[in-house]
Tab-separated table of C-alpha atoms in Angstrom:
chain	number	residue	atom	x	y	z
A	1	MET	CA	0.000	0.000	0.000
A	2	GLU	CA	1.287	3.452	-0.950
A	3	LYS	CA	2.419	5.578	1.994
A	4	LYS	CA	0.097	8.483	2.793
A	5	LYS	CA	1.052	11.797	4.373
A	6	VAL	CA	-0.926	13.841	6.883
A	7	VAL	CA	0.067	17.432	7.647
A	8	ILE	CA	-1.122	19.073	10.871
A	9	ILE	CA	-0.912	22.865	11.033
A	10	GLY	CA	-0.689	24.386	14.513
A	11	GLY	CA	1.291	23.236	17.545
A	12	GLY	CA	-1.092	24.184	20.332
A	13	ILE	CA	-2.784	21.508	22.436
A	14	THR	CA	-5.210	20.655	19.582
A	15	GLY	CA	-2.519	20.056	16.963
A	16	LEU	CA	-0.270	18.175	19.382
A	17	ALA	CA	-3.123	15.938	20.591
A	18	THR	CA	-3.980	15.236	16.944
A	19	ALA	CA	-0.357	14.295	16.176
A	20	TYR	CA	-0.045	12.180	19.327
A	21	TYR	CA	-3.219	10.137	18.802
A	22	LEU	CA	-2.623	9.812	15.058
A	23	GLN	CA	0.902	8.507	15.665
A	24	LYS	CA	-0.518	6.075	18.237
A	25	GLU	CA	-3.047	4.690	15.735
A	26	ILE	CA	-0.378	4.403	13.024
A	27	LYS	CA	1.886	2.359	15.308
A	28	GLU	CA	-0.837	0.150	16.789
A	29	LYS	CA	-2.286	-0.718	13.377
A	30	ALA	CA	0.964	-0.587	11.381
A	31	LEU	CA	-0.553	1.955	8.987
A	32	PRO	CA	1.506	3.281	6.034
A	33	VAL	CA	0.988	6.903	7.098
A	34	GLU	CA	3.524	9.670	7.782
A	35	VAL	CA	2.726	12.657	10.032
A	36	LYS	CA	4.195	16.170	9.922
A	37	LEU	CA	3.232	19.085	12.188
A	38	PHE	CA	4.135	22.722	11.478
A	39	GLU	CA	3.960	25.437	14.151
A	40	ALA	CA	4.398	29.086	13.124
A	41	SER	CA	5.833	30.406	16.413
A	42	ASN	CA	9.092	29.454	18.120
A	43	ARG	CA	7.376	27.396	20.823
A	44	PHE	CA	4.696	24.735	21.158
A	45	GLY	CA	1.610	24.959	23.363
A	46	GLY	CA	-0.238	28.024	22.088
A	47	VAL	CA	-1.862	29.778	25.048
A	48	ILE	CA	-0.658	27.081	27.468
A	49	ASN	CA	2.470	28.753	28.783
A	50	THR	CA	4.075	28.325	32.226
A	51	VAL	CA	6.758	30.514	33.792
A	52	LYS	CA	8.819	29.372	36.787
A	53	LYS	CA	10.491	32.164	38.760
A	54	ASP	CA	11.877	32.394	42.315
A	55	GLY	CA	9.899	29.360	43.470
A	56	PHE	CA	6.631	30.569	41.871
A	57	ILE	CA	4.794	28.670	39.131
A	58	ILE	CA	2.903	31.182	36.979
A	59	GLU	CA	0.451	30.284	34.235
A	60	LYS	CA	0.409	32.943	31.534
A	61	GLY	CA	-2.604	31.326	29.857
A	62	PRO	CA	-5.218	28.921	31.253
A	63	ASP	CA	-4.510	27.791	34.826
A	64	SER	CA	-6.886	24.840	35.036
A	65	ILE	CA	-8.742	21.993	33.375
A	66	LEU	CA	-12.345	21.070	34.120
A	67	ALA	CA	-11.981	17.705	35.867
A	68	ARG	CA	-15.293	16.192	34.728
A	69	LYS	CA	-14.204	16.333	31.064
A	70	ALA	CA	-12.238	13.104	30.749
A	71	SER	CA	-10.068	13.673	27.667
A	72	ALA	CA	-7.453	15.897	29.338
A	73	LEU	CA	-6.903	13.530	32.255
A	74	LYS	CA	-6.639	10.629	29.810
A	75	LEU	CA	-3.865	12.408	27.884
A	76	ILE	CA	-2.132	13.379	31.147
A	77	LYS	CA	-2.080	9.702	32.176
A	78	GLU	CA	-0.862	8.575	28.742
A	79	VAL	CA	2.205	10.810	28.934
A	80	GLY	CA	3.078	9.787	32.499
A	81	LEU	CA	1.995	12.881	34.433
A	82	GLU	CA	-0.758	11.336	36.541
A	83	ASP	CA	1.253	11.745	39.746
A	84	LYS	CA	1.546	15.495	39.053
A	85	VAL	CA	-2.235	16.101	38.995
A	86	VAL	CA	-3.474	18.540	41.656
A	87	ALA	CA	-6.973	19.809	42.381
A	88	ASN	CA	-7.784	23.435	43.084
A	89	THR	CA	-8.753	24.487	46.589
A	90	ALA	CA	-12.523	24.877	46.866
A	91	GLY	CA	-12.713	28.303	48.456
A	92	LYS	CA	-15.183	31.147	48.409
A	93	SER	CA	-15.528	33.164	45.228
A	94	TYR	CA	-16.647	36.774	45.132
A	95	ILE	CA	-18.074	39.353	42.763
A	96	TYR	CA	-17.345	43.058	42.871
A	97	ALA	CA	-20.606	44.896	42.145
A	98	ARG	CA	-22.570	47.852	43.470
A	99	GLY	CA	-19.352	49.311	44.929
A	100	LYS	CA	-18.224	46.357	47.083
A	101	ILE	CA	-17.194	42.696	47.184
A	102	HIS	CA	-20.022	40.170	47.642
A	103	SER	CA	-19.846	36.423	48.225
A	104	MET	CA	-21.054	34.364	45.296
A	105	PRO	CA	-24.568	33.199	46.313
A	106	GLU	CA	-24.643	29.528	47.259
A	107	GLY	CA	-26.544	27.234	44.952
A	108	ALA	CA	-25.762	29.202	41.778
A	109	PHE	CA	-25.252	27.112	38.663
A	110	MET	CA	-23.679	29.356	35.991
A	111	GLY	CA	-25.391	32.223	37.806
A	112	ILE	CA	-28.846	30.661	37.893
A	113	PRO	CA	-30.336	30.157	41.387
A	114	THR	CA	-31.042	26.626	42.572
A	115	GLN	CA	-31.662	27.825	46.140
A	116	VAL	CA	-33.862	30.850	46.705
A	117	THR	CA	-32.696	31.944	50.188
A	118	PRO	CA	-29.018	32.752	49.368
A	119	PHE	CA	-30.203	34.912	46.471
A	120	ALA	CA	-32.846	36.622	48.566
A	121	LEU	CA	-30.226	37.527	51.196
A	122	SER	CA	-27.432	38.501	48.784
A	123	GLY	CA	-26.334	42.129	48.573
A	124	LEU	CA	-25.427	41.616	44.906
A	125	PHE	CA	-28.930	42.602	43.837
A	126	SER	CA	-31.387	45.329	44.749
A	127	PRO	CA	-34.874	44.395	46.033
A	128	LEU	CA	-36.259	45.226	42.588
A	129	GLY	CA	-33.590	43.036	40.943
A	130	LYS	CA	-34.548	40.110	43.182
A	131	LEU	CA	-38.234	40.621	42.439
A	132	ARG	CA	-37.528	40.666	38.706
A	133	ALA	CA	-35.488	37.444	38.973
A	134	ALA	CA	-38.457	35.767	40.663
A	135	GLY	CA	-40.317	36.342	37.403
A	136	ASP	CA	-38.666	33.137	36.183
A	137	PHE	CA	-41.248	31.204	38.237
A	138	ILE	CA	-44.227	32.695	36.387
A	139	LEU	CA	-43.009	33.773	32.928
A	140	PRO	CA	-44.085	31.600	29.972
A	141	LYS	CA	-41.418	29.740	28.048
A	142	GLY	CA	-39.888	31.597	25.120
A	143	LYS	CA	-40.809	31.032	21.492
A	144	GLU	CA	-38.851	28.373	19.635
A	145	LYS	CA	-35.734	29.913	18.049
A	146	ALA	CA	-32.812	28.551	16.049
A	147	ASP	CA	-30.454	30.738	18.121
A	148	GLN	CA	-30.351	33.834	20.318
A	149	SER	CA	-27.786	35.612	22.455
A	150	LEU	CA	-27.092	34.520	26.014
A	151	GLY	CA	-27.932	38.046	27.143
A	152	GLU	CA	-31.308	38.094	25.407
A	153	PHE	CA	-32.230	34.710	26.860
A	154	PHE	CA	-31.149	35.293	30.473
A	155	ARG	CA	-32.399	38.897	30.612
A	156	ARG	CA	-35.847	37.721	29.534
A	157	ARG	CA	-35.911	34.996	32.195
A	158	LEU	CA	-34.112	36.658	35.129
A	159	GLY	CA	-33.722	40.383	34.424
A	160	ASP	CA	-30.766	42.713	33.919
A	161	GLU	CA	-29.320	42.687	37.441
A	162	ILE	CA	-28.785	38.923	37.645
A	163	VAL	CA	-27.210	39.038	34.187
A	164	ASP	CA	-24.962	42.058	34.726
A	165	ASN	CA	-23.888	41.280	38.306
A	166	LEU	CA	-23.605	37.494	38.184
A	167	ILE	CA	-24.085	35.613	34.891
A	168	ASP	CA	-22.045	38.011	32.750
A	169	PRO	CA	-18.973	38.067	35.068
A	170	LEU	CA	-19.035	34.254	35.270
A	171	LEU	CA	-19.267	33.740	31.521
A	172	SER	CA	-16.844	36.562	30.684
A	173	GLY	CA	-14.275	34.750	32.797
A	174	ILE	CA	-14.543	31.824	30.386
A	175	TYR	CA	-15.210	33.444	27.006
A	176	ALA	CA	-14.055	37.077	27.465
A	177	GLY	CA	-16.983	38.064	25.273
A	178	ASP	CA	-20.087	40.198	25.048
A	179	ILE	CA	-22.955	38.251	26.593
A	180	ASP	CA	-25.417	40.129	24.391
A	181	ARG	CA	-23.754	38.665	21.274
A	182	LEU	CA	-22.578	35.210	22.395
A	183	SER	CA	-24.647	32.302	21.058
A	184	LEU	CA	-26.889	30.419	23.478
A	185	MET	CA	-27.111	27.355	21.223
A	186	SER	CA	-23.337	27.135	20.727
A	187	LEU	CA	-22.414	27.491	24.395
A	188	PHE	CA	-25.365	26.454	26.584
A	189	PRO	CA	-28.064	24.725	24.507
A	190	MET	CA	-29.181	22.823	27.634
A	191	PHE	CA	-30.646	26.037	29.088
A	192	TYR	CA	-32.785	26.558	25.991
A	193	GLN	CA	-33.945	22.931	26.173
A	194	MET	CA	-34.574	23.289	29.904
A	195	GLU	CA	-36.814	26.310	29.332
A	196	GLN	CA	-38.704	24.561	26.538
A	197	LYS	CA	-39.301	21.509	28.745
A	198	HIS	CA	-39.720	22.952	32.251
A	199	ARG	CA	-40.539	26.625	31.420
A	200	SER	CA	-38.756	27.923	34.547
A	201	LEU	CA	-34.945	27.706	34.592
A	202	VAL	CA	-34.846	27.568	38.403
A	203	LEU	CA	-37.407	24.744	38.574
A	204	GLY	CA	-35.762	23.005	35.620
A	205	LEU	CA	-32.386	23.015	37.369
A	206	LYS	CA	-33.938	21.704	40.574
A	207	LYS	CA	-35.481	18.801	38.648
A	208	THR	CA	-32.418	17.938	36.576
A	209	MET	CA	-29.535	18.411	39.047
A	210	PRO	CA	-28.725	15.364	41.206
A	211	THR	CA	-30.026	15.548	44.778
A	212	PRO	CA	-27.321	15.080	47.426
A	213	PRO	CA	-27.847	11.982	49.631
A	214	LYS	CA	-29.671	12.585	52.932
A	215	SER	CA	-27.272	10.389	54.911
A	216	ALA	CA	-24.989	11.735	57.629
A	217	LYS	CA	-23.621	15.138	56.775
A	218	LYS	CA	-20.170	15.033	55.259
A	219	GLU	CA	-17.551	17.699	55.617
A	220	PRO	CA	-17.605	19.825	52.462
A	221	SER	CA	-14.830	18.791	50.072
A	222	LYS	CA	-11.758	20.990	50.054
A	223	LYS	CA	-11.154	20.024	46.444
A	224	GLY	CA	-12.626	22.088	43.634
A	225	MET	CA	-13.869	21.013	40.230
A	226	PHE	CA	-10.644	21.873	38.398
A	227	ILE	CA	-7.275	20.181	38.055
A	228	SER	CA	-3.819	21.328	37.052
A	229	LEU	CA	-0.281	19.935	37.187
A	230	SER	CA	2.127	20.598	40.040
A	231	THR	CA	4.827	21.143	37.400
A	232	GLY	CA	2.669	23.643	35.450
A	233	LEU	CA	0.338	22.957	32.524
A	234	GLU	CA	3.113	23.457	29.982
A	235	SER	CA	4.671	20.202	31.220
A	236	LEU	CA	1.789	18.431	29.433
A	237	ILE	CA	2.894	20.090	26.187
A	238	ASP	CA	6.523	19.106	26.797
A	239	GLU	CA	5.648	15.465	27.454
A	240	VAL	CA	3.434	15.165	24.368
A	241	VAL	CA	6.168	16.674	22.157
A	242	LYS	CA	8.758	14.276	23.660
A	243	ARG	CA	6.627	11.311	22.612
A	244	LEU	CA	6.317	12.326	18.971
A	245	ASP	CA	8.725	10.637	16.571
A	246	GLU	CA	11.844	12.576	15.656
A	247	GLY	CA	11.253	14.804	12.650
A	248	THR	CA	7.480	14.922	13.178
A	249	VAL	CA	7.232	18.483	14.500
A	250	SER	CA	8.741	21.754	13.257
A	251	LYS	CA	8.419	25.114	15.001
A	252	GLY	CA	9.125	28.538	13.526
A	253	THR	CA	7.554	27.247	10.310
A	254	PRO	CA	4.476	29.259	9.273
A	255	VAL	CA	2.204	27.911	6.535
A	256	GLU	CA	1.140	30.464	3.930
A	257	LYS	CA	-1.133	28.600	1.553
A	258	ILE	CA	-2.974	25.309	1.063
A	259	VAL	CA	-4.149	24.425	-2.449
A	260	LYS	CA	-5.891	21.330	-3.753
A	261	GLU	CA	-4.210	19.632	-6.671
A	262	GLN	CA	-5.716	16.606	-8.446
A	263	ASN	CA	-5.361	13.971	-5.734
A	264	HIS	CA	-3.331	15.736	-3.029
A	265	TYR	CA	-2.764	19.095	-1.322
A	266	THR	CA	0.160	21.449	-1.868
A	267	ILE	CA	1.202	23.298	1.265
A	268	THR	CA	3.453	26.341	0.830
A	269	LEU	CA	5.544	27.320	3.852
A	270	ALA	CA	6.730	30.871	4.556
A	271	ASN	CA	10.323	29.842	3.851
A	272	GLY	CA	9.335	28.882	0.288
A	273	THR	CA	9.371	25.122	0.860
A	274	VAL	CA	6.458	23.160	-0.575
A	275	GLU	CA	5.017	20.080	1.137
A	276	GLN	CA	2.499	17.631	-0.261
A	277	ALA	CA	-0.195	15.920	1.798
A	278	ASP	CA	-3.065	13.503	1.293
A	279	SER	CA	-4.939	14.948	4.279
A	280	VAL	CA	-4.588	18.157	6.303
A	281	VAL	CA	-5.724	19.043	9.834
A	282	ILE	CA	-5.823	22.804	10.404
A	283	ALA	CA	-5.513	23.271	14.167
A	284	THR	CA	-5.136	27.067	14.139
A	285	GLU	CA	-7.428	30.019	14.812
A	286	HIS	CA	-10.163	30.597	12.235
A	287	PHE	CA	-8.515	33.728	10.796
A	288	HIS	CA	-5.289	31.828	10.089
A	289	ALA	CA	-7.290	29.017	8.493
A	290	GLN	CA	-9.126	31.507	6.302
A	291	LYS	CA	-5.852	33.099	5.209
A	292	MET	CA	-4.263	29.736	4.308
A	293	LEU	CA	-7.362	28.776	2.305
A	294	SER	CA	-7.991	32.259	0.905
A	295	GLU	CA	-8.512	30.865	-2.620
A	296	TYR	CA	-11.721	29.204	-1.457
A	297	SER	CA	-14.635	31.622	-1.154
A	298	PHE	CA	-16.598	29.591	1.416
A	299	MET	CA	-13.868	30.346	4.001
A	300	LYS	CA	-14.932	34.011	3.884
A	301	LYS	CA	-17.651	32.993	6.361
A	302	PHE	CA	-14.952	33.287	9.018
A	303	GLU	CA	-14.533	36.992	8.287
A	304	GLU	CA	-17.810	37.436	10.210
A	305	MET	CA	-16.248	35.827	13.296
A	306	THR	CA	-14.498	38.071	15.803
A	307	SER	CA	-11.781	37.350	18.351
A	308	PHE	CA	-11.033	39.413	21.437
A	309	SER	CA	-7.657	40.143	22.983
A	310	VAL	CA	-6.969	39.794	26.700
A	311	ALA	CA	-4.062	40.574	28.991
A	312	ASN	CA	-3.192	39.467	32.474
A	313	VAL	CA	-0.644	40.455	35.075
A	314	ALA	CA	0.654	38.106	37.755
A	315	MET	CA	2.145	39.942	40.731
A	316	ALA	CA	4.143	38.421	43.589
A	317	PHE	CA	3.980	39.917	47.103
A	318	PRO	CA	4.871	38.941	50.628
A	319	LYS	CA	1.559	38.028	52.300
A	320	SER	CA	2.158	40.874	54.775
A	321	ALA	CA	1.635	43.367	51.934
A	322	ILE	CA	-2.070	42.485	51.760
A	323	LYS	CA	-3.545	44.517	54.607
A	324	GLN	CA	-7.141	43.447	53.999
A	325	ASP	CA	-6.953	39.743	53.268
A	326	ILE	CA	-10.121	37.983	52.133
A	327	GLU	CA	-10.693	34.256	52.598
A	328	GLY	CA	-11.323	32.736	49.196
A	329	THR	CA	-9.831	32.092	45.772
A	330	GLY	CA	-10.619	35.307	43.917
A	331	PHE	CA	-13.264	37.620	42.541
A	332	LEU	CA	-14.996	38.545	39.314
A	333	VAL	CA	-16.101	42.046	38.365
A	334	SER	CA	-19.572	43.208	37.318
A	335	ARG	CA	-19.746	44.876	33.903
A	336	ASN	CA	-21.362	47.938	35.508
A	337	SER	CA	-18.508	48.613	37.949
A	338	ASP	CA	-15.818	51.261	37.572
A	339	PHE	CA	-13.023	48.635	37.604
A	340	ARG	CA	-10.900	48.077	34.510
A	341	ILE	CA	-9.782	44.641	35.641
A	342	THR	CA	-12.327	41.912	34.878
A	343	ALA	CA	-11.244	39.434	37.556
A	344	CYS	CA	-8.497	38.570	40.021
A	345	THR	CA	-7.354	35.079	41.018
A	346	TRP	CA	-5.677	34.671	44.404
A	347	THR	CA	-3.399	32.009	42.965
A	348	HIS	CA	-1.619	31.275	46.252
A	349	LYS	CA	-4.988	30.222	47.697
A	350	LYS	CA	-6.495	28.526	44.640
A	351	TRP	CA	-3.295	26.589	43.823
A	352	PRO	CA	-1.204	26.572	47.043
A	353	GLY	CA	1.677	24.607	45.477
A	354	THR	CA	2.446	27.441	43.053
A	355	THR	CA	3.733	29.862	45.665
A	356	PRO	CA	6.512	29.810	48.293
A	357	LYS	CA	5.540	29.993	51.967
A	358	ASP	CA	4.488	33.432	53.240
A	359	MET	CA	4.164	34.691	49.658
A	360	ALA	CA	1.092	35.743	47.683
A	361	LEU	CA	0.507	35.549	43.936
A	362	LEU	CA	-2.314	37.649	42.474
A	363	ARG	CA	-3.325	37.375	38.831
A	364	SER	CA	-5.508	40.152	37.405
A	365	TYR	CA	-7.082	40.350	33.955
A	366	VAL	CA	-7.874	43.255	31.620
A	367	GLY	CA	-9.495	43.474	28.198
A	368	LYS	CA	-13.288	43.814	28.346
A	369	PRO	CA	-15.040	43.707	24.953
A	370	ASN	CA	-15.512	47.490	25.190
A	371	ASP	CA	-12.002	48.108	26.590
A	372	GLN	CA	-9.723	46.307	24.125
A	373	ALA	CA	-7.268	49.222	24.223
A	374	ALA	CA	-6.241	48.118	27.736
A	375	VAL	CA	-4.402	45.115	26.251
A	376	ASP	CA	-1.991	47.412	24.380
A	377	LEU	CA	-1.055	49.544	27.373
A	378	SER	CA	2.502	49.380	28.712
A	379	ASP	CA	3.395	46.924	31.470
A	380	ASP	CA	3.535	49.782	33.979
A	381	GLU	CA	0.080	51.028	32.997
A	382	ILE	CA	-1.441	47.536	33.293
A	383	ILE	CA	0.190	47.046	36.708
A	384	ASN	CA	-1.113	50.438	37.875
A	385	ILE	CA	-4.653	49.569	36.715
A	386	ALA	CA	-4.499	46.274	38.608
A	387	LEU	CA	-3.063	47.810	41.782
A	388	ARG	CA	-5.556	50.688	41.764
A	389	ASP	CA	-8.510	48.299	41.504
A	390	LEU	CA	-7.095	45.781	43.995
A	391	ASN	CA	-6.467	48.551	46.519
A	392	LYS	CA	-10.194	49.285	46.572
A	393	THR	CA	-10.793	45.824	47.980
A	394	MET	CA	-7.556	44.457	49.507
A	395	ASN	CA	-5.518	47.489	50.621
A	396	ILE	CA	-2.164	46.404	49.174
A	397	THR	CA	0.436	48.895	50.343
A	398	GLU	CA	3.555	47.715	48.504
A	399	LYS	CA	4.786	47.353	44.946
A	400	PRO	CA	5.042	43.736	43.744
A	401	LEU	CA	8.333	41.884	44.193
A	402	PHE	CA	8.072	41.089	40.495
A	403	HIS	CA	5.417	40.889	37.812
A	404	VAL	CA	4.692	38.930	34.655
A	405	VAL	CA	2.479	40.681	32.076
A	406	THR	CA	1.041	38.581	29.244
A	407	ARG	CA	-0.906	39.801	26.229
A	408	TRP	CA	-2.919	37.352	24.139
A	409	LYS	CA	-3.860	39.064	20.875
A	410	GLN	CA	-7.039	37.806	19.185
A	411	ALA	CA	-6.825	34.716	21.375
A	412	MET	CA	-10.481	34.513	22.438
A	413	PRO	CA	-12.684	33.420	19.499
A	414	GLN	CA	-16.275	34.554	19.856
A	415	TYR	CA	-19.076	32.055	19.294
A	416	ASN	CA	-21.593	34.750	18.462
A	417	VAL	CA	-25.205	34.132	17.432
A	418	GLY	CA	-25.212	32.017	14.265
A	419	HIS	CA	-21.953	30.176	15.054
A	420	ILE	CA	-23.484	26.714	14.631
A	421	GLU	CA	-24.878	27.576	11.195
A	422	ARG	CA	-21.563	29.153	10.161
A	423	MET	CA	-19.639	26.033	11.188
A	424	LYS	CA	-22.144	23.746	9.455
A	425	SER	CA	-21.837	25.722	6.227
A	426	VAL	CA	-18.011	25.730	6.279
A	427	LYS	CA	-17.790	22.007	7.106
A	428	GLU	CA	-20.191	21.076	4.302
A	429	SER	CA	-18.162	23.152	1.821
A	430	LEU	CA	-14.888	21.658	3.078
A	431	ALA	CA	-16.210	18.109	2.635
A	432	LYS	CA	-17.373	18.928	-0.898
A	433	GLU	CA	-14.523	21.085	-2.209
A	434	LEU	CA	-11.558	20.036	-0.058
A	435	PRO	CA	-12.112	16.423	1.040
A	436	GLY	CA	-9.513	15.353	3.567
A	437	VAL	CA	-9.087	18.852	5.054
A	438	PHE	CA	-10.401	19.163	8.620
A	439	LEU	CA	-10.654	21.992	11.171
A	440	ALA	CA	-10.009	21.523	14.888
A	441	GLY	CA	-9.388	23.908	17.779
A	442	GLY	CA	-10.739	26.651	19.998
A	443	SER	CA	-12.319	28.626	17.141
A	444	TYR	CA	-14.675	25.843	16.192
A	445	GLU	CA	-16.248	23.558	18.781
A	446	GLY	CA	-15.137	24.465	22.294
A	447	VAL	CA	-12.410	26.630	23.825
A	448	GLY	CA	-11.370	24.618	26.890
A	449	ILE	CA	-8.319	22.331	26.967
A	450	PRO	CA	-10.453	19.137	27.058
A	451	ASP	CA	-12.615	20.479	24.188
A	452	CYS	CA	-9.501	21.031	22.075
A	453	ILE	CA	-8.155	17.548	22.861
A	454	ASP	CA	-11.579	16.077	21.964
A	455	GLN	CA	-11.452	17.873	18.612
A	456	GLY	CA	-7.948	16.523	18.000
A	457	GLU	CA	-9.111	12.958	18.664
A	458	ALA	CA	-12.146	13.472	16.417
A	459	ALA	CA	-9.868	14.783	13.650
A	460	VAL	CA	-7.745	11.609	13.862
A	461	LYS	CA	-10.842	9.455	13.238
A	462	LYS	CA	-11.882	11.617	10.284
A	463	VAL	CA	-8.383	11.496	8.750
A	464	LEU	CA	-8.111	7.721	9.034
A	465	GLU	CA	-11.608	7.197	7.602
A	466	PHE	CA	-10.712	9.477	4.691
A	467	LEU	CA	-7.420	7.690	3.988
A	468	GLU	CA	-8.980	4.203	3.971
C-alpha cells in the first residue's frame, strides 16, 4: 500500500493531541501513514504557557482543566503525568458589584439560582432586581428559536441585574466576550432545552440536578472542580512533544497557503518550501485558516467571526503586603462597575503549590469587549490599573516583588449568534470542495483544553476514515 502523508498545522494543544493520537493509531495498526506538524511560532503549546520564577509557578494562559471532562486527564495519564495532577482548593468566590465585594450566592449554577434563600439575602442585587429574577417562576417559556444571544435569553428569564452582576462576570471569565452577542445554542443549549421543557430555569435546574444523599452530613470537600499539574500545565505540552517521533514536528515554520491539486494538497511554507499531503488538519485560529485557504470563497464565512484580545498580570507579594486579606480564591467584576480589571485570582490560595511559603501571587485580567485598548497599554500602565482596583478591595500597600504581564492578541474566538450555522456551512463546503481537510481547535467547537483535545481525537478518526 502506498504511503500516505498527513500534515497538521498548529502546535497548540489541539494540533499536538492530533499528532499524538494519530501517531498512536499508526503504530498500533501498522498503517503506512507519515505525520508532519508545522507550528508558526518558536514554541509549542499556544496559550498554554508556564513561567517558573523564584519558586513561583505562573500560568500565563489557562490555569486549570475542568476535571469532569475526561479527555485531558486521559492524555495526562498517557504521557506519564498522573502523579503530578493537583486539584484546586474549593474556596469562596466573590463578585465586585454595586461598589463592594459580595460572596457568590450559594446554589448558583452558571449564575442561575437553585436555592432561593441565598439569592434573597445577597447584597449583589437590589430588592427590585430580586423581584424581577423571581419572574422566572411565572413567565411563559420563550418562542422556539434557532439561536439567540445569552444576554437576550437570560435577561428575559431573570432580568438585567442577575445578568450584569452574576451571569455576565461568570461567563466573561470563560469566554471574554459580550454576553449580548454570544450564542446560546453554541455554548449552553441545555438552558434553551430546559426552558422549553420545564418553562422555569430555576425549577428546571432543581429537577435535573442530582439531589445530594440525605445520609450523615459530610464535611464539604476541600477540592474544587478543576485540576492542574504541580509542574505547570506546559509540562503536558513538553511530554506530548517528547513522545512524537523525531522529525514529526517543526516550530518557527508558518504555513502560507494550502491548495488542492488533483489527488493531493500542496502546502506552501513561509520559507518557500512546498510540502504535499493527502490529508490536512488545520488546528489554528479561524482567521489563520481563512488566510491559508484564501482561494476558497466559502472560508470568507470566518470573516464574520471576531476574536477578542486579553491581557493578564501576575504579581508576587509577601503576604504581609495584603492589609485586607479575604478568605477565598478570587473575585470577578460586574460589567457595571468602575473597575478596569475583569477578575483577580488569588493564585496562592487557589493553587497553594504554586507559591513559596508566606508569599502571595495575584493574577488580574484586563481586556473587556468594550475596553480592548487596555491590552496594548505598557506593562507599567497595566500594573497600575491592577493595583488601583485591587487597593479598593484588599488594601495592598507595597509594589510587587516582580510581575509577569502577558498579552494574548485575538486569542479569544467569539461564538456569536449564528456560530453553529456558520460552522455547518463551512464544514459542508470543506467536505465537498476540499475532502480530507479538517478543522479543529478553539475557534470551532469548544475553547477549553479538554474540548480542544476532543477535537484533536475526532480529527484523527476523520483522517483515518478518509485515507482508507
